[in-house]
XYZ file of C-alpha atoms in Angstrom:
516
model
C 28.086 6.213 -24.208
C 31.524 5.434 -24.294
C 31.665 6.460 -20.467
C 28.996 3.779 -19.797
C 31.036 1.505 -21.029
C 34.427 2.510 -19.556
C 32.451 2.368 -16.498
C 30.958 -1.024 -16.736
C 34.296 -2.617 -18.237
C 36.361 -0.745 -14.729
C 34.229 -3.728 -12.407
C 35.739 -6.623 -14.834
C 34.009 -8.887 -17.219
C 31.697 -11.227 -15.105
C 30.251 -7.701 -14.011
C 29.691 -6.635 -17.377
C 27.692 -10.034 -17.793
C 25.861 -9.828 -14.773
C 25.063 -6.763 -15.242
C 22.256 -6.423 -17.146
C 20.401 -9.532 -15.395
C 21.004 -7.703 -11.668
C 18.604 -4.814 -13.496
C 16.475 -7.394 -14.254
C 15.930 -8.921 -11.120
C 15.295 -5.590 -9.310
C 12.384 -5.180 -11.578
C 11.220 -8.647 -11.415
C 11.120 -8.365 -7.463
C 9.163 -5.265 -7.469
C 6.591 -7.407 -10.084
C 6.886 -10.480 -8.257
C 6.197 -8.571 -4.929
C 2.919 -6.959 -6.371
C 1.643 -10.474 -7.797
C 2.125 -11.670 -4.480
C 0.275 -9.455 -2.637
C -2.481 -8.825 -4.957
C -2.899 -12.718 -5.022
C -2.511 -13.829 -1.714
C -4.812 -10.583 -0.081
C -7.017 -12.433 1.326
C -4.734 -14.813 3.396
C -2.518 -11.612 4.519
C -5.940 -9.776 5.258
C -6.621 -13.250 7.513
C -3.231 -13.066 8.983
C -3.738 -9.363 10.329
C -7.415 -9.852 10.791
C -7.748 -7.004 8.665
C -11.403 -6.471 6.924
C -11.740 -5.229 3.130
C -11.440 -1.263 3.554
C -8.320 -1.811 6.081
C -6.460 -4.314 3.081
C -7.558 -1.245 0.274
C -5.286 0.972 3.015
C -2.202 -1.665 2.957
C -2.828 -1.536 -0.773
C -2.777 2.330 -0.668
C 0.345 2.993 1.709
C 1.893 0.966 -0.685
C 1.014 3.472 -3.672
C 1.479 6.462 -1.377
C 5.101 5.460 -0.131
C 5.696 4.599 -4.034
C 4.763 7.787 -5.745
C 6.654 9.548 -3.069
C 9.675 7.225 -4.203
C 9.191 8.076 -7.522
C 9.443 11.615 -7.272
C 12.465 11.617 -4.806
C 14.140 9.384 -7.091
C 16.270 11.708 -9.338
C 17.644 13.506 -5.705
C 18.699 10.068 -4.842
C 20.482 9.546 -7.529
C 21.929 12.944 -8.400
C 23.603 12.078 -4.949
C 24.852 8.866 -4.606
C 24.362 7.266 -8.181
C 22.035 4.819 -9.489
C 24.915 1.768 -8.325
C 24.102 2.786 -4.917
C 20.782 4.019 -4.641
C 19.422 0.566 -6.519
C 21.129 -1.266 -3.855
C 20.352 0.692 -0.730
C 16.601 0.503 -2.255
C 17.124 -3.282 -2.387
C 18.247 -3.493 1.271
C 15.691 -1.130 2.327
C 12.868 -3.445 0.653
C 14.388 -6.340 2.177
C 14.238 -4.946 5.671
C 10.278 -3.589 4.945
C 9.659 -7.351 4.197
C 10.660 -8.543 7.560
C 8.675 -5.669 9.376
C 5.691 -6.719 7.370
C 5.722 -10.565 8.408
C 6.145 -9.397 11.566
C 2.762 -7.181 11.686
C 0.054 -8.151 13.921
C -2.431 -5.892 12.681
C -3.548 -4.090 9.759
C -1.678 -0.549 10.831
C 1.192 -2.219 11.004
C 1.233 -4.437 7.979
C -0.185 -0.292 6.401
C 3.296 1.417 7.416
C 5.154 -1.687 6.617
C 3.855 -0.900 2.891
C 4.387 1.774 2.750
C 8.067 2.249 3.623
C 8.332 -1.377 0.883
C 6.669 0.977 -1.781
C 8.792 3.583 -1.208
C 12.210 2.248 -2.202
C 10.451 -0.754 -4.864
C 8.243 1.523 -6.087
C 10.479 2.867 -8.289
C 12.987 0.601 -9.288
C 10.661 -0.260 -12.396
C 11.662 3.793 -14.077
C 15.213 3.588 -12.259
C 15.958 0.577 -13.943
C 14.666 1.070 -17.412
C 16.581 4.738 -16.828
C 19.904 2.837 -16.465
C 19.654 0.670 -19.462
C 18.992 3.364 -21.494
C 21.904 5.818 -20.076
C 24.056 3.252 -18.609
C 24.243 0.182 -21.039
C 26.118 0.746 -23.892
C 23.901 0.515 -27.473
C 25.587 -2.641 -28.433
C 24.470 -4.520 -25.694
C 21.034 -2.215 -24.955
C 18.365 -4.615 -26.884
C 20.010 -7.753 -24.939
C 19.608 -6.046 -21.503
C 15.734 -5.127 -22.812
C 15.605 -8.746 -23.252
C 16.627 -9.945 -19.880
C 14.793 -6.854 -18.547
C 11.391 -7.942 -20.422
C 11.684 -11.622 -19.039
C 12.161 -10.609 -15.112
C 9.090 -8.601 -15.474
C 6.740 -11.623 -17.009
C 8.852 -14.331 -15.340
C 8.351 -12.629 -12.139
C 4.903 -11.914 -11.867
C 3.984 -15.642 -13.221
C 6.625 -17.151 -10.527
C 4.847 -15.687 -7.600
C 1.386 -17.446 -7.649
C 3.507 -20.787 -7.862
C 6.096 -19.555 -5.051
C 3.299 -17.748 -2.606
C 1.245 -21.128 -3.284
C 4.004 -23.699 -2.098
C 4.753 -21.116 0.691
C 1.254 -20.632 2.038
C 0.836 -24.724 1.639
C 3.531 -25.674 3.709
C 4.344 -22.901 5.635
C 2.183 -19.401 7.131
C 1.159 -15.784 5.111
C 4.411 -14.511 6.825
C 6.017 -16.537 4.380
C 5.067 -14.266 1.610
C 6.925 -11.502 2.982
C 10.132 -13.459 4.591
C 10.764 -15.025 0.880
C 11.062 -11.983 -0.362
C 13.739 -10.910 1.834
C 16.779 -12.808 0.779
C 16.760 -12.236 -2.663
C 16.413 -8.870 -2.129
C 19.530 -8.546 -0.137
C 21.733 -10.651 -2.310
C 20.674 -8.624 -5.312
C 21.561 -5.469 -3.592
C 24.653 -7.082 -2.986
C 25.489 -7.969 -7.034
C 24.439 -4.380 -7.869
C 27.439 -2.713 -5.784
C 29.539 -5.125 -7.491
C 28.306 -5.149 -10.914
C 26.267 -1.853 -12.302
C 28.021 0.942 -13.494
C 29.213 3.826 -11.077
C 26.720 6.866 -12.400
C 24.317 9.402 -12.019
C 25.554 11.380 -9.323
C 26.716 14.450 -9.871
C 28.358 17.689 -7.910
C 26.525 19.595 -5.367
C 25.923 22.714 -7.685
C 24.822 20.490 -10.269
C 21.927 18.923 -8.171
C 18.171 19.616 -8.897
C 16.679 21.984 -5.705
C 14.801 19.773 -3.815
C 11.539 21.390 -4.361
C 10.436 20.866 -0.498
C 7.589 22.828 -0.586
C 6.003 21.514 -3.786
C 6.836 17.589 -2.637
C 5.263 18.145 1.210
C 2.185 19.219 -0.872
C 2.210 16.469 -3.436
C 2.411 14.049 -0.051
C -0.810 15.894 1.562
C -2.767 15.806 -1.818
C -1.774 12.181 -2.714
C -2.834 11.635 0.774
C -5.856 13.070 0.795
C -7.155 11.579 -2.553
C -6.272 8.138 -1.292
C -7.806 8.644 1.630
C -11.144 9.567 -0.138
C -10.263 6.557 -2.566
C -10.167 4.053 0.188
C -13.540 5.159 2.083
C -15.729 6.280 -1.200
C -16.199 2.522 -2.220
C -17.184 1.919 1.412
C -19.752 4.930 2.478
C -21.590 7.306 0.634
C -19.318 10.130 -1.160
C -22.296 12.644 -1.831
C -23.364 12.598 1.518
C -19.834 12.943 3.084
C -18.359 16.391 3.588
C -15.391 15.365 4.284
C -14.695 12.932 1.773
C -16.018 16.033 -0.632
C -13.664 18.529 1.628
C -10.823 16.418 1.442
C -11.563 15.153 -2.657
C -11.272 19.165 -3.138
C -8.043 20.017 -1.358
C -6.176 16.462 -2.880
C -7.289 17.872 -6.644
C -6.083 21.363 -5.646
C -3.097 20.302 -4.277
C -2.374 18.455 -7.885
C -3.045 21.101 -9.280
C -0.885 23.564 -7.490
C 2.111 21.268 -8.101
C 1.629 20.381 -11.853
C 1.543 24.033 -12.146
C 4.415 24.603 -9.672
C 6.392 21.756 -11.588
C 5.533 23.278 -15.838
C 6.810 26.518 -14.719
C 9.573 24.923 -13.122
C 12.924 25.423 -15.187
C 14.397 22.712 -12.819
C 11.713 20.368 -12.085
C 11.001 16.877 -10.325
C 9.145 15.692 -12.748
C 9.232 17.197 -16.278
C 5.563 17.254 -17.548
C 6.450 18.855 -20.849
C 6.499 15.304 -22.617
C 2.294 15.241 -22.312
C 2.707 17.861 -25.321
C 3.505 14.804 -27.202
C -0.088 12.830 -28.607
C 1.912 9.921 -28.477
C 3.344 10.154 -24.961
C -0.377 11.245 -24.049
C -1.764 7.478 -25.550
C 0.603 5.728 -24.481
C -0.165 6.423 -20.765
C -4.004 6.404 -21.374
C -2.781 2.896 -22.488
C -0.834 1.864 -19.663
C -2.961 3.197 -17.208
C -5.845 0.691 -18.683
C -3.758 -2.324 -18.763
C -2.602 -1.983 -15.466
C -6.250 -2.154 -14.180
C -6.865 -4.817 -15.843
C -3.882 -6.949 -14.772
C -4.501 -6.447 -11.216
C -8.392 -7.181 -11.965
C -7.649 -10.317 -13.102
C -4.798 -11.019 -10.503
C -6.946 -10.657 -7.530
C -10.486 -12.248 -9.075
C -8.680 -15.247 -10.154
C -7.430 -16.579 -6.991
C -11.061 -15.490 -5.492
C -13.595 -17.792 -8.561
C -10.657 -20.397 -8.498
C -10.587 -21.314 -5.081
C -13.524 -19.353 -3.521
C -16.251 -20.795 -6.316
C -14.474 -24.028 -7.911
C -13.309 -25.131 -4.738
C -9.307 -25.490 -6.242
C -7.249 -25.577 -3.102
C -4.510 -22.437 -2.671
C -1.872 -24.999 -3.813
C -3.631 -25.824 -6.501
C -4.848 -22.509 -7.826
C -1.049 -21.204 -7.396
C 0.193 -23.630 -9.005
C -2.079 -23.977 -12.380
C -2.163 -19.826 -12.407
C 1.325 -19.656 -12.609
C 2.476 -22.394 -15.339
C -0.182 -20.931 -17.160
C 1.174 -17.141 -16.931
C 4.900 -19.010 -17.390
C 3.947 -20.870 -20.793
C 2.570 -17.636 -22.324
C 6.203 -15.694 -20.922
C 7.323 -17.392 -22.831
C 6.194 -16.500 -25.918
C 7.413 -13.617 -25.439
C 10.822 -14.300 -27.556
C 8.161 -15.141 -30.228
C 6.898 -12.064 -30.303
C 10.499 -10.044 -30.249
C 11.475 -12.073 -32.903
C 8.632 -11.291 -35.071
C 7.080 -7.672 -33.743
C 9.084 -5.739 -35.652
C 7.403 -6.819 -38.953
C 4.460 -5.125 -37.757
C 5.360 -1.162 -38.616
C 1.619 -0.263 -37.287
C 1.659 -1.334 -33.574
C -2.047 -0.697 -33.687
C -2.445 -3.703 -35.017
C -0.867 -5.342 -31.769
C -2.657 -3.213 -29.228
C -6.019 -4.047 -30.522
C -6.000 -7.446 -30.478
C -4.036 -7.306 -27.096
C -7.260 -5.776 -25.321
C -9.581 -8.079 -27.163
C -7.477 -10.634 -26.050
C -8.037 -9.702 -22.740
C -12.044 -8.925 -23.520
C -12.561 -12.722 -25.021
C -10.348 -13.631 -21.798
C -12.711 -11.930 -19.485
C -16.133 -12.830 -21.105
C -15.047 -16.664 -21.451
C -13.843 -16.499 -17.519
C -17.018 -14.501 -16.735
C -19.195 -17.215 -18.721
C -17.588 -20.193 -16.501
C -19.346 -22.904 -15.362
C -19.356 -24.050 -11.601
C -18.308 -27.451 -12.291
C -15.433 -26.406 -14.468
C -11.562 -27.703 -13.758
C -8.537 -27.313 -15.186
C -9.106 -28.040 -18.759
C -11.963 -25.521 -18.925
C -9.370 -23.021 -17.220
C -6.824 -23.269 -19.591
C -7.565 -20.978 -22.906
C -8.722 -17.903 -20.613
C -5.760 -18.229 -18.748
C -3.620 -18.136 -21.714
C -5.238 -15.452 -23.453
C -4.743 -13.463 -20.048
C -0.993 -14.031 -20.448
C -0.870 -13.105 -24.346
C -2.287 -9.584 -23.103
C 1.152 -8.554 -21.793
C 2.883 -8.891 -24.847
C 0.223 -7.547 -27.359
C -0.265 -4.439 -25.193
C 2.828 -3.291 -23.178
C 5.483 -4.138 -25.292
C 3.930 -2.255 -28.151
C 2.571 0.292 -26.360
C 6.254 0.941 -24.430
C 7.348 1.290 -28.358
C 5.617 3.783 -28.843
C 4.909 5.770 -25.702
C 8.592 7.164 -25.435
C 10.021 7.285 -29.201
C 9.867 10.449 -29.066
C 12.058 11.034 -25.629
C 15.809 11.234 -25.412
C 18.234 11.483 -22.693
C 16.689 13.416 -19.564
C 13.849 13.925 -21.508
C 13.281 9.750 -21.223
C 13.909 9.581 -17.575
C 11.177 12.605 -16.730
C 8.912 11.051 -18.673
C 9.703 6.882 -17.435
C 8.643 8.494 -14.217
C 5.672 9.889 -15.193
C 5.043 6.862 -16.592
C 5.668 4.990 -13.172
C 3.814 7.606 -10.841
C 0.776 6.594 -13.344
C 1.387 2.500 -12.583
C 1.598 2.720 -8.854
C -1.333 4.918 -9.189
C -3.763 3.025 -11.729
C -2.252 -0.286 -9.354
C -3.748 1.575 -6.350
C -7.063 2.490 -7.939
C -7.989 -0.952 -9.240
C -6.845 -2.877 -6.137
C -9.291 -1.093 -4.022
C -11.922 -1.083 -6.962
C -11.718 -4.730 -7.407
C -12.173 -5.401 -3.999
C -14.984 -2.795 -3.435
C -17.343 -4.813 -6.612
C -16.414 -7.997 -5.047
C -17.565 -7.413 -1.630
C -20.620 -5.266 -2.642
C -21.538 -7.838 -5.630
C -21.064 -10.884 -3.042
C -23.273 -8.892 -0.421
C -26.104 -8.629 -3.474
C -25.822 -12.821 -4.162
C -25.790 -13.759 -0.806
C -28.940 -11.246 -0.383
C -30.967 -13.105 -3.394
C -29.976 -16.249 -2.460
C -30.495 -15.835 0.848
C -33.970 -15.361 -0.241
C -34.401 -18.670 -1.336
C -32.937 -20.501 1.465
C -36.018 -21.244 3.198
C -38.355 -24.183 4.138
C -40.837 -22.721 1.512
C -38.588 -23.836 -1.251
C -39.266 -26.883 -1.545
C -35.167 -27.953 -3.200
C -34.045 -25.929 -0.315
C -36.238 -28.166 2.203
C -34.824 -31.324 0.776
C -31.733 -30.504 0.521
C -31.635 -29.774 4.235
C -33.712 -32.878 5.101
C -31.057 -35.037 2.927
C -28.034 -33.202 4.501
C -29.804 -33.796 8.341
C -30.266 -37.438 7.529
C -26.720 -38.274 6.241
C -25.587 -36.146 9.245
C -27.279 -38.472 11.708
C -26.347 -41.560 9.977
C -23.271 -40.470 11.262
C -24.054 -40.668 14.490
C -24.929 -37.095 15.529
C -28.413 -35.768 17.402
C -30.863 -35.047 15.429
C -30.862 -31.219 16.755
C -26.906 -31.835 15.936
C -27.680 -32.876 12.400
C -29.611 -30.381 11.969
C -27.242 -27.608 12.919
C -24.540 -28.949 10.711
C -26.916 -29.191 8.161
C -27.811 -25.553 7.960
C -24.187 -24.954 8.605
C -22.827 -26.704 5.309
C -26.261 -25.675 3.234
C -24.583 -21.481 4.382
C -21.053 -22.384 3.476
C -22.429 -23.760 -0.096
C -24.524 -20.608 -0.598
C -21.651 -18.440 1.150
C -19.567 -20.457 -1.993
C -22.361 -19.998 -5.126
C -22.172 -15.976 -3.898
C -18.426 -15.414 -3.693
C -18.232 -17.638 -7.846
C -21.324 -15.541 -9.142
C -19.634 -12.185 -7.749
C -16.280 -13.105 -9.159
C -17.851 -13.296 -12.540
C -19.646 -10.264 -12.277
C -15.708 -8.960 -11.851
C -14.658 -10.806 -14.884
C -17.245 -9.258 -17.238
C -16.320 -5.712 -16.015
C -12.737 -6.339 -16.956
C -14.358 -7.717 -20.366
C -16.340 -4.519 -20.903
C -13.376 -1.817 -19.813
C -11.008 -3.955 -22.498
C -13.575 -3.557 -25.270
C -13.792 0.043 -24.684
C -9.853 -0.092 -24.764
C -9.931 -1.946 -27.681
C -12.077 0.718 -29.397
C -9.998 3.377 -28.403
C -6.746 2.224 -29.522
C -8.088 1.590 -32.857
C -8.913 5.293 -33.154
C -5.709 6.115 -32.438
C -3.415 6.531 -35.527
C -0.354 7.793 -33.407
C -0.096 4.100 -32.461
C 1.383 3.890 -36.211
């Protein structure tokens, strides 16, 4: 450790300040950057005119590219050091941002994603790698600290930025802001983070070329088959069966390839330990459920209460800010709790009453009624993660904690992936149901639906229109109001799946006495 810190102390003192904050940032841009996108889908899928499966495969390319990263990572490092890799990642990003305002279609805004998730992907593990080998121990839990509040402060910060962006300015936006900051922080982390990680050519881990090209095909193939399966018929696809079989195998093949391994990419060892093996069960869950609730939000808020985008960006994220910040609560007072089961628990029913309450809403509710859910949905963060980062890697040192911090992060982008195109997948199918049953209804038989259209026509030619005018616009605003009632009613459907899959979560880590 003492090299860390000769290291650190060798770029002078404002460095060795800055330092730990620069890691910080890089982290909080890769969260703020998936908040953004998972909230604002919808207006980048308008941008591109891109329909639901073709924003699951921007969502995808995105995991693909970061897995990919992930895996490559150590190689990058072992030969140019973490200084340099974090801040050719940082440019790289930067430069992805710009090609993705600039798409005009969804293929484009797809390899634009792609090539962004490859270098953020995985500055999350690189970054929590470098504190842990490259900070020295006296000043470790403060760079945990400013590491902790980049990661909540940026994911509540970019509903409110994408919001005043998208209000004043174009979806472009959302990419272009990103940009910037990215560049400047790649800039601070030449000056400022320590000079390790790479080592001399004998010393380098063999590239494994083989064994990554077929990782790439099966990770392929399996999001491929995740993408179309929520859109056709698996069973009665051969080749989403074909291709489901060769993406497994290929897995397979390269777990295999990689436990033999004496020099692997990705040490897989660690899942010997029950703790390690919880722990990512754990993650895995709560990262579904934070992008469930990310992208159904935005969709009931504004799609089913009528909130403008402004507004709903706005509320969301002053809401996620005030419970960040409770966060130095919790690290203050955590550590009295020796049986971190007894955080997880109530983290996930947190995030059950959270879900029910949303899924129980009314469609005249505001802001007030908004409030507690929203709050609770913040709280989940620091009664599950934190904990459940306690515990997942206790038992890792060294290279043994960086193998298994990318496990870890493969697992994210993954679970990230999965829910992103399983969220959207319910919504559309559960808004196609409501529209269907309501639709139903919407005829001159029903006698509320006949006066509601007669009372609509009327007020429409007191305005001066036709009456055939009236009447057009009438049955025009009655189909936006029913297009409305079907897009709240299938958001809450989404809400009380979250609720159920936290409850289950909730049962499960209360079995678990490794979480002790």
């Amino acid at each position: 450790m003492s090299s860390s810190l000769s290291t650190l102390q060798q770029r002078g003192l404002a460095a060795v300040a800055l330092a730990p904050w620069v890691i910080g940032v890089i982290t909080g841009i890769d969260y703020f950057d998936n908040a953004l996108f998972a909230f604002f889908a919808s207006y980048i899928a308008g941008g591109v005119s891109a329909s639901a499966d073709e924003l699951v495969w921007a969502s995808s390319a995105y995991a693909l590219g970061a897995v990919l990263g992930i895996l490559q990572q150590h190689a990058w490092v072992e030969r140019i050091g973490y200084r340099r890799y974090l801040a050719i990642s940082m440019f790289a990003f930067a430069a992805g941002g710009v090609f993705a305002a600039l798409s005009d279609n969804s293929v484009q805004l797809m390899f634009a994603r792609g090539f962004q998730g490859y270098f953020v992907g995985p500055m999350l593990g690189a970054c929590r790698i470098l504190i842990q080998i490259g900070i020295p121990l006296q000043r470790r839990a403060k760079s945990l600290r400013a590491f902790m509040a980049m990661i909540i402060f940026g994911g509540a910060l970019a509903p409110i930025v994408g919001a005043w962006l998208v209000t004043h300015f174009e979806w472009r936006s959302l990419f272009f802001c990103t940009a910037p900051v990215a560049v400047i922080t790649g800039a601070l982390a030449l000056w400022t983070l320590p000079d390790i990680g790479d080592v001399a050519p004998h010393q380098r881990t063999e590239p494994h070329y083989v064994a990554y090209i077929v990782f790439a095909l099966a990770q392929a193939a399996l999001q491929l088959v995740l993408t179309r399966a929520h859109f056709e018929l698996f069973s009665g696809s051969p080749t989403l069966i074909g291709l489901a079989v060769a993406g497994l195998g290929g897995l397979g093949w390269f777990g295999y390839h990689q436990w033999k391994h004496p020099a692997p990419l990705v040490r897989l060892q660690g899942l010997r330990e029950a703790s390690f093996q919880v722990g990512l069960a754990l993650y895995v869950v709560y990262y579904c459920l934070s992008t469930g609730f990310s992208y159904l939000l935005p969709r009931m808020m504004e799609g089913g209460l009528g909130f403008t985008v402004g507004d709903t960006g706005y509320f969301t994220g002053v809401m996620s800010l005030v419970g960040g910040l409770m966060m130095f609560v919790y690290m203050k007072f955590s550590s009295r709790v020796t049986r971190k089961r007894w955080l997880v628990v109530p983290g996930f029913v947190i995030a059950a009453v959270a879900g029910f309450w949303l899924a129980r809403m009314s469609p005249q509710a505001g802001r007030a009624q908004l409030v507690v859910p929203l709050l609770l949905r913040g709280l989940m963060m620091l009664f599950v993660m934190l904990p459940v980062a306690g515990v997942t890697f206790r038992a890792f040192k060294g290279e043994d904690f960086a193998h298994s911090y990318r496990l870890k992060n493969l697992l994210r982008q993954l679970a990230i992936s999965f829910a992103t195109a399983s969220v959207i997948a319910l919504q559309q199918h559960r808004v196609a149901l409501h529209e269907t049953r309501l639709g139903e209804s919407a005829s001159l038989g029903n006698a509320t639906f006949a006066q509601s259209l007669d009372m609509l026509t009327r007020g429409f030619q007191a305005a001066g229109h036709a009456a055939n005018e009236a009447h057009t616009m009438a049955l025009a605003s009655l189909s936006r109001m029913l297009e409305q009632q079907a897009t709240f009613m299938a958001s809450l459907d989404g809400f009380q799946v979250m609720a159920v899959i936290a409850i289950v979560a909730a049962i499960y880590a209360a079995s678990q006495k490794v979480l002790d």
